[in-house]
Tab-separated table of C-alpha atoms and ligand atoms in Angstrom:
chain	number	residue	atom	x	y	z
A	22	MET	CA	21.585	-13.472	13.044
A	23	THR	CA	18.168	-14.987	13.844
A	24	GLU	CA	16.874	-17.675	11.474
A	25	PHE	CA	13.245	-18.712	11.065
A	26	SER	CA	14.257	-22.103	12.453
A	27	ASP	CA	15.290	-20.387	15.737
A	28	LEU	CA	11.835	-18.940	16.371
A	29	GLY	CA	9.992	-22.067	17.498
A	30	LEU	CA	7.500	-22.260	14.625
A	31	SER	CA	6.069	-25.705	13.888
A	32	GLN	CA	6.439	-27.860	10.816
A	33	PRO	CA	3.475	-26.816	8.595
A	34	ILE	CA	4.513	-23.166	8.957
A	35	MET	CA	8.169	-23.878	8.205
A	36	GLN	CA	7.079	-25.781	5.087
A	37	ALA	CA	4.981	-22.831	3.908
A	38	LEU	CA	7.881	-20.473	4.598
A	39	ALA	CA	10.241	-22.631	2.577
A	40	LEU	CA	8.050	-21.927	-0.454
A	41	LYS	CA	8.250	-18.183	0.186
A	42	GLU	CA	12.036	-18.100	-0.053
A	43	TYR	CA	12.190	-15.334	2.534
A	44	GLY	CA	15.710	-15.943	3.838
A	45	GLU	CA	15.807	-14.627	7.363
A	46	PRO	CA	13.100	-13.035	9.517
A	47	THR	CA	12.711	-9.255	9.396
A	48	PRO	CA	13.410	-7.425	12.707
A	49	ILE	CA	9.748	-7.291	13.711
A	50	GLN	CA	9.352	-10.998	12.964
A	51	ALA	CA	12.451	-11.935	14.949
A	52	ARG	CA	11.211	-9.990	17.944
A	53	ALA	CA	7.442	-10.525	17.826
A	54	ILE	CA	7.137	-14.197	16.860
A	55	PRO	CA	8.629	-15.747	20.053
A	56	ILE	CA	6.522	-13.412	22.231
A	57	LEU	CA	3.335	-14.222	20.358
A	58	LEU	CA	3.967	-17.959	20.435
A	59	GLN	CA	3.841	-17.682	24.228
A	60	GLY	CA	0.340	-16.244	23.951
A	61	ARG	CA	1.186	-12.734	25.148
A	62	ASP	CA	-0.545	-9.564	23.998
A	63	LEU	CA	1.520	-7.309	21.776
A	64	LEU	CA	1.684	-3.638	20.923
A	65	GLY	CA	3.553	-3.344	17.640
A	66	ILE	CA	4.729	-0.040	16.247
A	67	ALA	CA	5.450	-0.848	12.639
A	68	GLN	CA	4.193	0.007	9.228
A	69	THR	CA	3.453	-1.950	6.083
A	70	GLY	CA	6.657	-3.059	4.408
A	71	THR	CA	8.357	-4.218	7.607
A	72	GLY	CA	7.023	-7.776	7.329
A	73	LYS	CA	4.499	-7.213	10.103
A	74	THR	CA	1.782	-9.353	8.510
A	75	ALA	CA	3.940	-12.458	8.788
A	76	ALA	CA	5.027	-11.292	12.250
A	77	PHE	CA	1.467	-11.690	13.521
A	78	MET	CA	0.151	-14.330	11.113
A	79	LEU	CA	2.853	-16.987	11.489
A	80	PRO	CA	2.680	-17.420	15.289
A	81	SER	CA	-1.113	-17.042	15.325
A	82	ILE	CA	-1.603	-19.716	12.692
A	83	ASP	CA	0.858	-21.877	14.603
A	84	ARG	CA	-1.196	-21.534	17.784
A	85	LEU	CA	-4.473	-22.201	15.968
A	86	ILE	CA	-3.055	-25.362	14.378
A	87	ASN	CA	-1.637	-26.630	17.634
A	88	SER	CA	-4.747	-26.251	19.751
A	89	ASP	CA	-7.205	-28.969	18.822
A	90	LYS	CA	-10.265	-26.715	18.633
A	91	ARG	CA	-12.371	-26.480	15.485
A	92	PRO	CA	-14.423	-23.442	14.453
A	93	GLN	CA	-18.103	-23.631	15.316
A	94	PRO	CA	-20.743	-22.473	12.817
A	95	ARG	CA	-20.940	-18.674	12.396
A	96	THR	CA	-17.864	-18.040	14.492
A	97	CYS	CA	-14.195	-17.398	13.909
A	98	ARG	CA	-11.155	-18.272	16.015
A	99	MET	CA	-8.917	-15.432	14.896
A	100	LEU	CA	-10.243	-12.028	13.888
A	101	VAL	CA	-8.049	-9.559	12.010
A	102	LEU	CA	-9.433	-6.054	11.580
A	103	ALA	CA	-7.983	-3.900	8.823
A	104	PRO	CA	-8.972	-0.402	7.685
A	105	THR	CA	-9.196	-0.941	3.924
A	106	ARG	CA	-10.401	-3.605	1.553
A	107	GLU	CA	-7.018	-3.828	-0.142
A	108	LEU	CA	-5.207	-4.417	3.108
A	109	ALA	CA	-7.828	-6.942	4.250
A	110	SER	CA	-7.533	-8.991	1.077
A	111	GLN	CA	-3.754	-8.829	1.211
A	112	ILE	CA	-3.682	-10.075	4.804
A	113	ALA	CA	-6.066	-12.901	3.875
A	114	GLU	CA	-3.869	-13.878	0.922
A	115	ASN	CA	-0.903	-14.045	3.271
A	116	ALA	CA	-2.877	-16.075	5.818
A	117	LYS	CA	-3.867	-18.561	3.119
A	118	SER	CA	-0.342	-19.044	1.900
A	119	TYR	CA	1.138	-19.382	5.404
A	120	SER	CA	-1.527	-21.947	6.371
A	121	ARG	CA	-1.473	-23.944	3.127
A	122	PHE	CA	-0.069	-27.060	4.862
A	123	SER	CA	-2.755	-27.018	7.542
A	124	PRO	CA	-6.524	-27.583	7.471
A	125	LEU	CA	-7.243	-23.985	8.615
A	126	LYS	CA	-10.024	-22.126	6.854
A	127	VAL	CA	-9.465	-18.452	6.025
A	128	ALA	CA	-12.183	-15.994	4.955
A	129	THR	CA	-12.354	-12.282	4.194
A	130	VAL	CA	-15.311	-9.935	4.552
A	131	PHE	CA	-15.337	-6.297	3.515
A	132	GLY	CA	-17.703	-3.768	2.010
A	133	GLY	CA	-18.364	-3.909	-1.715
A	134	THR	CA	-18.551	-7.701	-1.815
A	135	SER	CA	-21.668	-9.863	-1.710
A	136	LEU	CA	-23.241	-10.194	1.739
A	137	HIS	CA	-24.778	-13.458	0.634
A	138	ARG	CA	-21.329	-14.829	-0.197
A	139	ASN	CA	-20.001	-13.645	3.190
A	140	LYS	CA	-22.877	-15.424	4.876
A	141	GLN	CA	-22.078	-18.662	3.026
A	142	ASP	CA	-18.377	-18.368	3.867
A	143	LEU	CA	-19.136	-17.965	7.559
A	144	ALA	CA	-21.919	-20.520	7.845
A	145	GLY	CA	-19.647	-23.418	8.836
A	146	GLY	CA	-17.301	-21.232	10.876
A	147	VAL	CA	-13.771	-20.185	9.935
A	148	ASP	CA	-10.410	-20.278	11.663
A	149	VAL	CA	-9.122	-16.928	10.423
A	150	LEU	CA	-11.428	-14.067	9.489
A	151	VAL	CA	-10.007	-10.849	8.024
A	152	ALA	CA	-12.521	-8.018	8.009
A	153	THR	CA	-13.055	-4.310	7.702
A	154	PRO	CA	-15.041	-3.013	10.716
A	155	GLY	CA	-18.163	-1.798	8.871
A	156	ARG	CA	-18.941	-5.050	7.095
A	157	LEU	CA	-18.106	-7.061	10.194
A	158	ILE	CA	-20.718	-5.164	12.206
A	159	ASP	CA	-23.312	-5.622	9.445
A	160	LEU	CA	-22.761	-9.372	9.551
A	161	ILE	CA	-22.961	-9.511	13.345
A	162	GLU	CA	-26.151	-7.425	13.390
A	163	GLN	CA	-27.762	-9.708	10.844
A	164	GLY	CA	-26.919	-12.753	12.929
A	165	PHE	CA	-24.432	-14.320	10.482
A	166	LEU	CA	-21.479	-14.084	12.839
A	167	MET	CA	-20.763	-14.253	16.577
A	168	LEU	CA	-17.487	-13.205	18.154
A	169	ARG	CA	-17.743	-15.211	21.355
A	170	ASN	CA	-15.151	-17.795	20.241
A	171	VAL	CA	-12.409	-15.393	19.179
A	172	GLU	CA	-9.107	-16.662	20.572
A	173	ILE	CA	-6.850	-14.134	18.833
A	174	LEU	CA	-7.685	-10.558	17.865
A	175	VAL	CA	-5.474	-8.446	15.607
A	176	LEU	CA	-6.087	-4.779	14.996
A	177	ASP	CA	-3.933	-3.679	12.081
A	178	GLU	CA	-3.070	-0.105	11.058
A	179	ALA	CA	-4.878	1.350	14.055
A	180	ASP	CA	-3.898	4.933	13.214
A	181	GLN	CA	-5.550	4.593	9.833
A	182	MET	CA	-8.645	3.082	11.506
A	183	LEU	CA	-8.994	6.205	13.597
A	184	ASP	CA	-8.418	8.505	10.622
A	185	LEU	CA	-11.208	6.718	8.802
A	186	GLY	CA	-13.617	7.198	11.685
A	187	PHE	CA	-13.809	3.547	12.766
A	188	ILE	CA	-13.421	4.323	16.459
A	189	HIS	CA	-17.070	3.658	17.405
A	190	ALA	CA	-17.165	0.489	15.348
A	191	LEU	CA	-14.010	-0.745	17.097
A	192	LYS	CA	-15.380	-0.009	20.531
A	193	ALA	CA	-18.589	-1.847	19.656
A	194	ILE	CA	-16.640	-4.848	18.355
A	195	VAL	CA	-14.395	-5.100	21.398
A	196	LYS	CA	-17.454	-5.371	23.662
A	197	LEU	CA	-18.518	-8.521	21.814
A	198	LEU	CA	-15.200	-10.301	22.254
A	199	PRO	CA	-14.501	-12.754	25.055
A	200	ALA	CA	-12.301	-11.278	27.794
A	201	LYS	CA	-9.958	-14.251	27.610
A	202	ARG	CA	-8.160	-13.838	24.311
A	203	GLN	CA	-4.810	-12.858	22.879
A	204	SER	CA	-4.781	-9.346	21.429
A	205	LEU	CA	-2.351	-7.790	18.991
A	206	PHE	CA	-2.399	-4.150	18.112
A	207	PHE	CA	-0.365	-2.599	15.279
A	208	SER	CA	0.025	1.001	14.339
A	209	ALA	CA	2.587	2.928	12.303
A	210	THR	CA	2.405	5.853	14.714
A	211	MET	CA	1.563	5.976	18.391
A	212	PRO	CA	0.000	9.336	19.301
A	213	LYS	CA	-1.952	9.637	22.559
A	214	THR	CA	-5.342	8.663	21.104
A	215	ILE	CA	-3.927	5.466	19.636
A	216	LYS	CA	-2.209	4.604	22.902
A	217	GLU	CA	-5.535	5.038	24.721
A	218	LEU	CA	-7.245	2.780	22.220
A	219	ALA	CA	-4.476	0.185	22.609
A	220	ASP	CA	-4.973	0.217	26.383
A	221	LYS	CA	-8.632	-0.740	25.839
A	222	PHE	CA	-7.693	-3.738	23.710
A	223	LEU	CA	-4.572	-5.094	25.385
A	224	THR	CA	-3.626	-6.668	28.680
A	225	ASP	CA	-0.034	-6.301	29.854
A	226	PRO	CA	1.308	-6.212	26.303
A	227	ALA	CA	4.893	-6.706	25.193
A	228	GLN	CA	5.930	-3.782	23.049
A	229	VAL	CA	7.882	-4.110	19.807
A	230	SER	CA	8.774	-1.091	17.771
A	231	VAL	CA	10.628	-1.236	14.458
A	232	ALA	CA	11.717	1.374	11.958
A	233	PRO	CA	9.712	4.310	13.246
A	234	ALA	CA	7.948	6.034	10.374
A	235	ALA	CA	10.766	8.485	9.777
A	236	THR	CA	13.576	5.979	9.274
A	237	THR	CA	12.113	3.891	6.441
A	238	ALA	CA	12.563	7.013	4.352
A	239	GLU	CA	16.300	6.435	4.459
A	240	ARG	CA	16.154	3.674	1.866
A	241	VAL	CA	14.441	5.894	-0.700
A	242	ASP	CA	16.216	8.450	-2.896
A	243	GLN	CA	14.078	11.536	-2.549
A	244	TYR	CA	13.769	14.588	-4.776
A	245	VAL	CA	11.526	17.611	-4.910
A	246	THR	CA	10.725	19.936	-7.797
A	247	PHE	CA	9.087	23.321	-7.231
A	248	VAL	CA	6.346	23.819	-9.784
A	249	ASN	CA	3.042	25.706	-10.072
A	250	GLN	CA	-0.014	23.588	-9.454
A	251	MET	CA	-1.216	24.373	-12.991
A	252	GLU	CA	2.001	23.103	-14.550
A	253	LYS	CA	2.207	19.835	-12.626
A	254	GLN	CA	0.370	17.853	-15.247
A	255	ALA	CA	2.799	18.883	-17.975
A	256	LEU	CA	5.756	18.104	-15.736
A	257	LEU	CA	4.299	14.682	-14.992
A	258	THR	CA	3.784	13.963	-18.680
A	259	MET	CA	7.373	14.949	-19.465
A	260	MET	CA	8.729	12.910	-16.623
A	261	LEU	CA	6.756	9.779	-17.514
A	262	ARG	CA	7.685	10.043	-21.190
A	263	ALA	CA	11.334	10.342	-20.280
A	264	GLY	CA	11.137	7.739	-17.527
A	265	PHE	CA	9.535	5.095	-19.746
A	266	SER	CA	11.676	5.918	-22.790
A	267	GLU	CA	14.599	3.722	-23.737
A	268	ARG	CA	16.951	5.777	-21.619
A	269	GLY	CA	14.480	6.060	-18.774
A	270	ASN	CA	14.657	4.349	-15.418
A	271	MET	CA	10.973	3.869	-14.591
A	272	ASP	CA	9.465	0.390	-14.293
A	273	ARG	CA	6.315	0.902	-12.282
A	274	VAL	CA	5.136	4.258	-10.987
A	275	LEU	CA	2.707	5.003	-8.188
A	276	ILE	CA	1.396	8.581	-8.216
A	277	PHE	CA	-0.352	10.161	-5.252
A	278	THR	CA	-2.967	12.877	-5.312
A	279	ARG	CA	-4.747	14.338	-2.307
A	280	THR	CA	-8.276	13.817	-3.588
A	281	LYS	CA	-10.270	11.206	-5.481
A	282	HIS	CA	-11.314	13.805	-8.018
A	283	GLY	CA	-7.659	14.801	-8.450
A	284	ALA	CA	-6.712	11.180	-9.141
A	285	ASP	CA	-9.361	10.867	-11.868
A	286	ARG	CA	-8.248	14.151	-13.411
A	287	VAL	CA	-4.645	12.981	-13.669
A	288	VAL	CA	-5.740	9.727	-15.339
A	289	LYS	CA	-7.808	11.671	-17.876
A	290	LEU	CA	-5.132	14.197	-18.693
A	291	LEU	CA	-2.483	11.500	-19.058
A	292	ALA	CA	-4.798	9.588	-21.381
A	293	GLY	CA	-5.077	12.790	-23.426
A	294	ASN	CA	-1.315	12.636	-23.817
A	295	GLY	CA	-1.342	8.992	-24.804
A	296	ILE	CA	-0.237	7.618	-21.442
A	297	ALA	CA	-2.329	4.844	-19.919
A	298	ALA	CA	-2.888	4.876	-16.181
A	299	ASN	CA	-5.490	3.602	-13.726
A	300	ALA	CA	-6.805	5.251	-10.590
A	301	ILE	CA	-7.588	3.587	-7.295
A	302	HIS	CA	-9.626	5.368	-4.655
A	303	GLY	CA	-12.668	5.060	-2.453
A	304	ASN	CA	-15.218	6.046	-5.120
A	305	LYS	CA	-14.258	3.149	-7.339
A	306	SER	CA	-16.270	-0.043	-7.124
A	307	GLN	CA	-14.618	-3.138	-5.726
A	308	PRO	CA	-14.180	-4.776	-9.171
A	309	GLN	CA	-12.662	-1.524	-10.497
A	310	ARG	CA	-10.227	-1.384	-7.596
A	311	GLU	CA	-9.268	-5.000	-8.047
A	312	ARG	CA	-8.762	-4.551	-11.769
A	313	ALA	CA	-6.628	-1.428	-11.310
A	314	LEU	CA	-4.474	-3.146	-8.729
A	315	GLY	CA	-4.271	-6.358	-10.770
A	316	GLU	CA	-3.145	-4.510	-13.914
A	317	PHE	CA	-0.554	-2.615	-11.912
A	318	LYS	CA	0.752	-5.754	-10.236
A	319	SER	CA	0.970	-7.651	-13.521
A	320	GLY	CA	2.653	-4.704	-15.242
A	321	LYS	CA	-0.115	-4.384	-17.857
A	322	VAL	CA	-0.638	-0.754	-16.823
A	323	LYS	CA	2.528	0.559	-15.266
A	324	ILE	CA	1.128	3.749	-13.777
A	325	LEU	CA	-1.316	3.807	-10.875
A	326	ILE	CA	-2.767	6.989	-9.422
A	327	ALA	CA	-3.880	6.608	-5.826
A	328	THR	CA	-5.189	8.507	-2.871
A	329	ASP	CA	-3.615	7.852	0.508
A	330	ILE	CA	-6.423	5.748	1.856
A	331	ALA	CA	-6.698	3.445	-1.131
A	332	ALA	CA	-2.932	3.009	-1.279
A	333	ARG	CA	-2.440	2.291	2.376
A	334	GLY	CA	-1.182	-1.233	2.710
A	335	ILE	CA	-0.905	-1.837	-1.033
A	336	ASP	CA	1.854	-4.377	-1.366
A	337	VAL	CA	3.182	-4.328	-4.898
A	338	SER	CA	6.777	-5.225	-5.406
A	339	GLY	CA	8.794	-3.532	-8.114
A	340	VAL	CA	7.423	0.010	-7.723
A	341	SER	CA	10.447	1.914	-9.035
A	342	HIS	CA	9.095	5.421	-8.439
A	343	VAL	CA	6.584	7.143	-6.228
A	344	ILE	CA	5.512	10.565	-7.466
A	345	ASN	CA	3.820	12.877	-5.010
A	346	PHE	CA	1.760	14.883	-7.457
A	347	GLU	CA	0.462	16.735	-4.425
A	348	LEU	CA	2.177	16.734	-1.075
A	349	PRO	CA	0.211	15.264	1.815
A	350	ASN	CA	-0.683	17.659	4.611
A	351	VAL	CA	0.224	15.048	7.240
A	352	PRO	CA	3.989	14.358	7.139
A	353	GLU	CA	3.625	10.705	8.239
A	354	GLN	CA	1.517	10.144	5.151
A	355	TYR	CA	4.496	11.123	2.993
A	356	VAL	CA	6.554	8.413	4.645
A	357	HIS	CA	3.819	5.854	4.039
A	358	ARG	CA	3.631	6.898	0.410
A	359	ILE	CA	7.321	6.674	-0.346
A	360	GLY	CA	7.484	3.377	1.555
A	361	ARG	CA	5.568	1.807	-1.356
A	362	THR	CA	8.781	1.931	-3.363
A	363	ALA	CA	10.987	0.374	-0.715
A	364	ARG	CA	9.280	-2.933	-0.098
A	365	ALA	CA	11.040	-5.571	1.957
A	366	GLY	CA	14.447	-3.964	1.856
A	367	ALA	CA	14.396	-2.797	-1.795
A	368	ALA	CA	15.428	0.757	-2.663
A	369	GLY	CA	13.392	3.223	-4.670
A	370	VAL	CA	12.971	6.773	-5.889
A	371	ALA	CA	10.428	9.303	-4.667
A	372	ILE	CA	9.762	12.589	-6.415
A	373	ALA	CA	7.589	15.348	-4.986
A	374	TYR	CA	5.965	18.182	-6.907
A	375	CYS	CA	5.738	21.122	-4.556
A	376	ALA	CA	3.612	24.182	-5.367
A	377	ASP	CA	4.000	27.448	-3.432
A	378	ASP	CA	1.154	26.652	-1.067
A	379	GLU	CA	2.665	23.244	-0.247
A	380	LYS	CA	6.015	24.518	1.019
A	381	ALA	CA	4.863	24.328	4.628
A	382	TYR	CA	4.016	20.634	4.106
A	383	LEU	CA	7.496	20.084	2.704
A	384	ARG	CA	9.053	21.666	5.787
A	385	GLY	CA	6.941	19.379	8.000
A	386	ILE	CA	8.114	16.333	6.046
A	387	GLU	CA	11.776	17.322	6.269
A	388	LYS	CA	11.397	17.870	9.982
A	389	LEU	CA	9.836	14.443	10.513
A	390	THR	CA	12.308	12.533	8.346
A	391	LYS	CA	15.252	14.631	9.544
A	392	GLN	CA	16.393	14.788	5.944
A	393	LYS	CA	16.721	17.608	3.470
A	394	ILE	CA	15.115	16.538	0.215
A	395	GLU	CA	17.295	17.240	-2.817
A	396	VAL	CA	15.847	19.895	-5.116
A	397	VAL	CA	15.713	19.100	-8.826
A	398	PRO	CA	15.059	22.247	-10.866
A	399	LEU	CA	12.571	22.332	-13.706
A	400	PRO	CA	14.206	21.687	-17.061
A	401	GLU	CA	15.329	24.910	-18.810
A	402	ASN	CA	12.837	24.618	-21.621
A	403	PHE	CA	10.023	23.588	-19.290
A	404	LEU	CA	7.499	26.348	-20.057
A	405	ALA	CA	7.754	25.949	-23.826
A	406	GLU	CA	7.533	22.187	-23.550
A	407	ALA	CA	4.599	22.426	-21.126
A	408	GLU	CA	2.787	24.612	-23.647
A	409	ARG	CA	3.498	22.061	-26.379
A	410	ILE	CA	2.160	19.245	-24.222
A	411	LYS	CA	-1.016	21.138	-23.408
A	412	LYS	CA	-1.602	21.882	-27.098
A	413	SER	CA	-0.927	18.347	-28.253
A	414	ARG	CA	-3.409	16.851	-25.823
A	415	VAL	CA	-6.158	14.905	-27.565
A	416	ALA	CA	-9.504	13.599	-26.362
A	417	PRO	CA	-8.804	10.596	-24.111
A	418	ALA	CA	-10.854	8.152	-26.171
A	419	ALA	CA	-8.540	8.630	-29.157
A	420	THR	CA	-5.443	7.357	-27.384
A	421	THR	CA	-5.607	4.700	-24.778
A	422	ARG	CA	-2.243	2.997	-24.902
A	423	SER	CA	0.680	4.360	-23.015
A	424	ASP	CA	4.062	5.218	-24.417
A	425	GLN	CA	5.662	2.395	-22.573
A	426	GLU	CA	3.149	-0.094	-23.949
A	427	GLU	CA	3.880	0.927	-27.518
A	428	ARG	CA	7.442	-0.218	-27.261
A	429	PRO	CA	7.877	-3.950	-26.803
A	430	GLU	CA	9.746	-4.890	-23.656
A	431	ARG	CA	12.454	-6.742	-25.613
A	432	ASN	CA	13.448	-3.534	-27.401
A	433	ARG	CA	14.420	-1.902	-24.178
A	434	VAL	CA	18.096	-1.246	-23.857
A	435	ARG	CA	19.221	-1.992	-20.339
A	436	ARG	CA	21.857	0.462	-19.199
A	437	PRO	CA	23.055	1.356	-15.747
A	438	LYS	CA	20.315	3.637	-14.567
A	439	SER	CA	20.792	7.016	-13.009
A	440	ARG	CA	18.328	7.350	-10.156
A	441	ARG	CA	17.988	11.110	-10.444
A	442	PRO	CA	14.776	12.102	-12.230
A	443	ASN	CA	15.316	12.669	-15.911
A	444	PHE	CA	13.016	15.046	-17.731
A	445	GLY	CA	14.168	14.020	-21.200
A	446	HIS	CA	14.948	16.447	-23.972
A	447	ALA	CA	12.038	18.674	-24.697
A	448	GLY	CA	11.307	19.261	-28.351
A	449	LYS	CA	12.948	16.010	-29.351
A	450	PRO	CA	10.145	13.532	-29.777
A	451	LYS	CA	10.990	10.080	-28.471
A	452	THR	CA	8.131	7.873	-29.563
A	453	ASN	CA	6.724	7.133	-32.977
A	454	ARG	CA	3.433	8.562	-31.841
A	455	ALA	CA	5.112	11.783	-30.764
A	456	ARG	CA	7.040	11.943	-34.037
A	457	ARG	CA	3.851	11.453	-36.032
A	458	ARG	CA	2.117	14.069	-33.945
A	459	ALA	CA	4.957	16.556	-34.361
A	460	SER	CA	5.176	16.047	-38.112
A	461	SER	CA	1.436	16.381	-38.635
A	462	ARG	CA	1.381	19.872	-37.132
B	5	AMP	P1	4.152	-6.443	5.204
B	5	AMP	O1	4.944	-5.454	6.015
B	5	AMP	O2	3.536	-7.483	6.018
B	5	AMP	O3	3.164	-5.724	4.311
B	5	AMP	O4	5.182	-7.199	4.233
B	5	AMP	C1	5.848	-6.547	3.198
B	5	AMP	C2	6.409	-7.532	2.179
B	5	AMP	O5	7.523	-8.221	2.714
B	5	AMP	C3	5.445	-8.612	1.717
B	5	AMP	O6	5.535	-8.689	0.309
B	5	AMP	C4	5.954	-9.888	2.323
B	5	AMP	O7	5.678	-11.013	1.523
B	5	AMP	C5	7.446	-9.621	2.402
B	5	AMP	N1	8.108	-10.308	3.529
B	5	AMP	C6	7.598	-10.607	4.722
B	5	AMP	N2	8.519	-11.224	5.497
B	5	AMP	C7	9.643	-11.316	4.763
B	5	AMP	C8	10.939	-11.843	5.026
B	5	AMP	N3	11.267	-12.403	6.176
B	5	AMP	N4	11.859	-11.746	4.036
B	5	AMP	C9	11.535	-11.185	2.841
B	5	AMP	N5	10.334	-10.664	2.545
B	5	AMP	C10	9.385	-10.712	3.494
């Protein structure tokens, strides 16, 4: 088995790694790091969760430390392009921790933050700059940044970049880069358009491909329940109440909707049932997104509702369940979603709610993952219980704390947990709030 010490990384990086307690390199790290240390271009087919950030950051930081250049004002030596703000800030966090025993300067620029602050950060030059394409172009156009000194370029999550319409921005950026540079290109999928884009960026690249989208799904226990769109909210409420009850097996739940509006609606309806949740999507301001993510990471609010784009690249450990409130129409997206619960080798549970008009999406997903997803029927008393839930809903402002927050953590009885979704026993209130509500009717 390959060890980090076999990969040829230098001392400051090994010291930083020692603090991470990673054990051994992941497959993409074992394969990509030696190639990148030689200065070669790389085409990586890998998704978030495989350890790809360290795979490109560790050797790049190593090379930056070991060449004796310093950043000049308003320039950067390594440029990492990422599609979303969350991913950009996560990559920058990683870069900072991997370079903590070196003098390298790391900065992040993305939309929704202060341009003035970006300008200040870049004034003296930085070693590593992590950016989303739109903000990067703004800064270049305003004369706060030049790309002529870029030694290493990384394009992360290229398929998502294309989906988000960044193609023109990317082409414009690549024209401003020096021809002599090392380029790294990562994508979870490699359709023809992405391959063409990669050819524009890379010169004679080595290719490393790990866990193609479909196979990460193997680590996740997957279930599907057939339910009318109109009844999904009640099913979700039942499932969360049961999952966060004393006998439940939920710790942290990420719920996906297809639209931003849908995400907000779920948050509101859950609040009406006394369950606290946050939403994260593109219409939220940067501070709102950071707060939602922060509260989810810290466990203060254990339910996060997300759209695909906002969730892409979110790296939160300890997500016990992913619930697909609506199925994605692109099967690869399903794999990305459920991958949030199987971070760095952990296992997890994914539950999909499938309405009649989503059955074709389900077939597409099963075809891609080459797995039949186990069907969990609705509980017998579902309709009556759904009716009860709808009736008991109160205005959101009246109840803001979730069921799981009402019960102190120390009261939780830890039992071996069944991983199959548990809908609880309808009609048998589990929380004091529910008991009070039932008795006051
Ligand atoms: P990434 O695919 O870069 O988003 O990384 C996913 C998660 O795996 C992050 O939380 C990393 O900190 C973690 N990670 C990266 N490399 C390793 C490793 N060799 N061993 C254990 N965890 C790792």
